[in-house]
CSV table of C-alpha atoms in Angstrom, one decimal:
chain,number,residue,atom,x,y,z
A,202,UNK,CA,89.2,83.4,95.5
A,203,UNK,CA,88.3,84.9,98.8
A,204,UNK,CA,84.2,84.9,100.5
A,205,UNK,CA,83.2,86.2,102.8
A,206,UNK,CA,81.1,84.3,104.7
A,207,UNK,CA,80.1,87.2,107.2
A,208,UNK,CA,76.7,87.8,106.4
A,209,UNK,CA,75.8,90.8,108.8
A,210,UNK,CA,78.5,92.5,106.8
A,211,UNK,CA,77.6,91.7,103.8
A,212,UNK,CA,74.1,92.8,104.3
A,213,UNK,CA,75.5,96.6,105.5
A,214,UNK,CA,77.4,97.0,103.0
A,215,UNK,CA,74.8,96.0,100.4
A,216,UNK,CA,72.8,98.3,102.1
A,217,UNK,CA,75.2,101.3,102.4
A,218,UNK,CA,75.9,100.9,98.4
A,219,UNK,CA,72.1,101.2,97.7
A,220,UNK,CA,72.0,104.5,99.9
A,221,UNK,CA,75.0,105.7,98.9
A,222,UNK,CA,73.9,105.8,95.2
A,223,UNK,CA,71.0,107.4,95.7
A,224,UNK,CA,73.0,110.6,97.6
A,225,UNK,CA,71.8,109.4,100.9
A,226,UNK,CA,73.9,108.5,103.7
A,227,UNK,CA,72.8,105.2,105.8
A,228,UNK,CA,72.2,105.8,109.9
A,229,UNK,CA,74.2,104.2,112.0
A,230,UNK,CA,73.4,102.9,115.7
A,231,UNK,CA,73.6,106.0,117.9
A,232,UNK,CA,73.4,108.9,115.0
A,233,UNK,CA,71.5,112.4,115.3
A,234,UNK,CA,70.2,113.5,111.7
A,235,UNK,CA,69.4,117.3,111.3
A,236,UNK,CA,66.7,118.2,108.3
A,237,UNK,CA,68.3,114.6,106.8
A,238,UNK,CA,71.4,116.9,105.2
A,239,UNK,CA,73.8,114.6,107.5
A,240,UNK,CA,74.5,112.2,110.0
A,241,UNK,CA,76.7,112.5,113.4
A,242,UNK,CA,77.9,109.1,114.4
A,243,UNK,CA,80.0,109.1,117.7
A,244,UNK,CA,82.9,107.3,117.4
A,245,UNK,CA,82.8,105.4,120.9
A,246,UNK,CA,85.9,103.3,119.9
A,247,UNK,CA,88.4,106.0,119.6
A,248,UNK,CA,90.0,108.1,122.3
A,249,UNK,CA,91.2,111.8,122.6
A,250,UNK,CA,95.0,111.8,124.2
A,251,UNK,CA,96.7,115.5,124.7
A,252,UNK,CA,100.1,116.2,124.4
A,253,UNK,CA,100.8,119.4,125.9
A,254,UNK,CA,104.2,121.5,126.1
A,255,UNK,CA,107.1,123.5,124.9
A,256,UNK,CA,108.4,120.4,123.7
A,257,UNK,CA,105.5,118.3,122.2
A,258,UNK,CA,106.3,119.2,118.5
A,259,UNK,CA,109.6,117.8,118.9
A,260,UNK,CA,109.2,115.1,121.0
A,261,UNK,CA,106.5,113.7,118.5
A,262,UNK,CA,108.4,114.2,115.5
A,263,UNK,CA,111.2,111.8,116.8
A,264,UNK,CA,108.2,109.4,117.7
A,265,UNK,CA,105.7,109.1,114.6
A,266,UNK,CA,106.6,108.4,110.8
A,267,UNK,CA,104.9,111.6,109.3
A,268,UNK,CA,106.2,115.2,109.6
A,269,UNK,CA,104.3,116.7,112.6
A,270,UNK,CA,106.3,120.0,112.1
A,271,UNK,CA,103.6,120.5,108.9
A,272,UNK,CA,100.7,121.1,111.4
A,273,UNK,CA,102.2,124.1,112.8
A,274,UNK,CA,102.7,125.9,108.9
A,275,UNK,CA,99.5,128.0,108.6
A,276,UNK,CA,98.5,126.7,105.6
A,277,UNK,CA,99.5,122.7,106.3
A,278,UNK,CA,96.7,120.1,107.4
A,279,UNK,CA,94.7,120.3,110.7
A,280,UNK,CA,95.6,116.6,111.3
A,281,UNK,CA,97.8,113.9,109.7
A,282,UNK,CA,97.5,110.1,109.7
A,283,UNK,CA,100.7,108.4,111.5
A,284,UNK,CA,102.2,105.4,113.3
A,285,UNK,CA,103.9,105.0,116.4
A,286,UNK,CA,107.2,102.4,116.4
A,287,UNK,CA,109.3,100.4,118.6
A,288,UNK,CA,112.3,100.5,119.0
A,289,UNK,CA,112.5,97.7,116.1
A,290,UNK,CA,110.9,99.4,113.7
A,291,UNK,CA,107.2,97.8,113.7
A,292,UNK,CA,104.2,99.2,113.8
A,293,UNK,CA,103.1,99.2,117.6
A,294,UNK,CA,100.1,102.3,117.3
A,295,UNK,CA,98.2,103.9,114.4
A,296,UNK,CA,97.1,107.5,114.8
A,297,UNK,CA,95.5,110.6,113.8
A,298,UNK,CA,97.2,113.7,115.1
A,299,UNK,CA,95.2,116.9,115.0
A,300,UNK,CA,96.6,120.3,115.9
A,301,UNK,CA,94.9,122.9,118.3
A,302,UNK,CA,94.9,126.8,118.5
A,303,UNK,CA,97.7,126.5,121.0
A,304,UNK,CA,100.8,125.8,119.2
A,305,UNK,CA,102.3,123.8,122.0
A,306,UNK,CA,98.7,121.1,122.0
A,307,UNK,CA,98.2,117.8,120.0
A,308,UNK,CA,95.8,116.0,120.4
A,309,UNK,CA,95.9,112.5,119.5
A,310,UNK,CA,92.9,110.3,117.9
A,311,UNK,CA,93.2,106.4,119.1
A,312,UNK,CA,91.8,102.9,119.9
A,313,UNK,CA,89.7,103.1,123.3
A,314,UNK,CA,91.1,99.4,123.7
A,315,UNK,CA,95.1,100.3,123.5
A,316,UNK,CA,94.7,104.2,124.7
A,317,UNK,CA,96.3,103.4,128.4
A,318,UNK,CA,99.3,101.1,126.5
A,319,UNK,CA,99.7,103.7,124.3
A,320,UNK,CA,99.7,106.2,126.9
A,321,UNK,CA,102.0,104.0,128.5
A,322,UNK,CA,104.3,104.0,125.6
A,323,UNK,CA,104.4,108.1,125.1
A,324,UNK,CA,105.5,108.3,128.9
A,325,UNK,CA,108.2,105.9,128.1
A,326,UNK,CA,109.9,107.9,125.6
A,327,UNK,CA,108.9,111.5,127.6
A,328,UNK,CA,112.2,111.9,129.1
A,329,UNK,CA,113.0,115.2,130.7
A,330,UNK,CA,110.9,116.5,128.2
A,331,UNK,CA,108.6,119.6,129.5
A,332,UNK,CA,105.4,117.7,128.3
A,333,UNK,CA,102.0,116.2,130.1
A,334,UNK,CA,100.1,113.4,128.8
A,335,UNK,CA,96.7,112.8,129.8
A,336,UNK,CA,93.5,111.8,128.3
A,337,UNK,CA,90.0,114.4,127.0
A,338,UNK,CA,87.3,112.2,127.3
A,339,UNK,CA,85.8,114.5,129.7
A,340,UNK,CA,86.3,117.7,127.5
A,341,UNK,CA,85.3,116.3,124.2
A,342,UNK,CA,83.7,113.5,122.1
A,343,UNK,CA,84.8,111.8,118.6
A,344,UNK,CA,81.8,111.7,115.9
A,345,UNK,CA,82.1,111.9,112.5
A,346,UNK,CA,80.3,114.0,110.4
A,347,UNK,CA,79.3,113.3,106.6
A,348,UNK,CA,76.9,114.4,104.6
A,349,UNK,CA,76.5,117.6,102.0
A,350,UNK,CA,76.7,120.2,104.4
A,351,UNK,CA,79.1,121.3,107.0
């Protein structure tokens, strides 16, 4: 039988249960609340990379293990869950890719730590492809959003 023995962890999630039951969502360090319908909690651990191009659906399709040509139907996802792979075959990056208004921008959602490897790793396999790769911190911020409203 596994214990845990972290008892920060244990004491979140205790709490979060007891909030969570009674509809209300627990603050986290950092969050904005608006009439207490939600919370905004900025994600300062992921990064925003763009792909941008005639050829970025293409070049990402031969790159991740999901279908990224279902974010350009106009009724698929706004974003999809995938992994980046080596040349072996194992998992080297986890992702989420979300699609823009302009058909030819992705942007993908990663770990700040591994962003410039993973960068990296995109310009690697960018060859003679009509595609830039750069980073969005600048233009936008990650949060998530929960709570009853949107």
């Amino acid at each position: 039988m596994n214990v845990c023995k972290n008892f920060k962890f244990l004491r979140i999630a205790r709490d979060c249960i007891r909030n969570l039951s009674g509809s209300r969502l627990p603050l986290g360090v950092g969050a904005r609340v608006s009439n207490g319908t939600y919370t905004l909690e900025p994600l300062t651990k992921r990064e925003l990379i763009r792909v941008h191009g005639a050829e970025a659906m293409p070049f990402l399709q031969g790159l991740v293990t999901n279908d990224v040509s279902r974010l350009q139907e106009p009724q698929g996802p706004t974003s999809m869950y995938a992994l980046f792979l080596n040349r072996g075959g194992r998992v080297m990056y986890d992702t989420i890719i979300y699609r823009t208004n302009d058909p030819d921008t992705f942007l993908l959602e990663c770990d700040r730590d591994a962003s410039s490897d993973f960068r990296r790793h995109l310009r690697t396999y960018r060859v003679r492809k009509r595609i830039d790769i750069d980073t969005v911190d600048d233009d936008r911020r990650l949060g998530l959003h929960a709570g009853e409203q949107l």
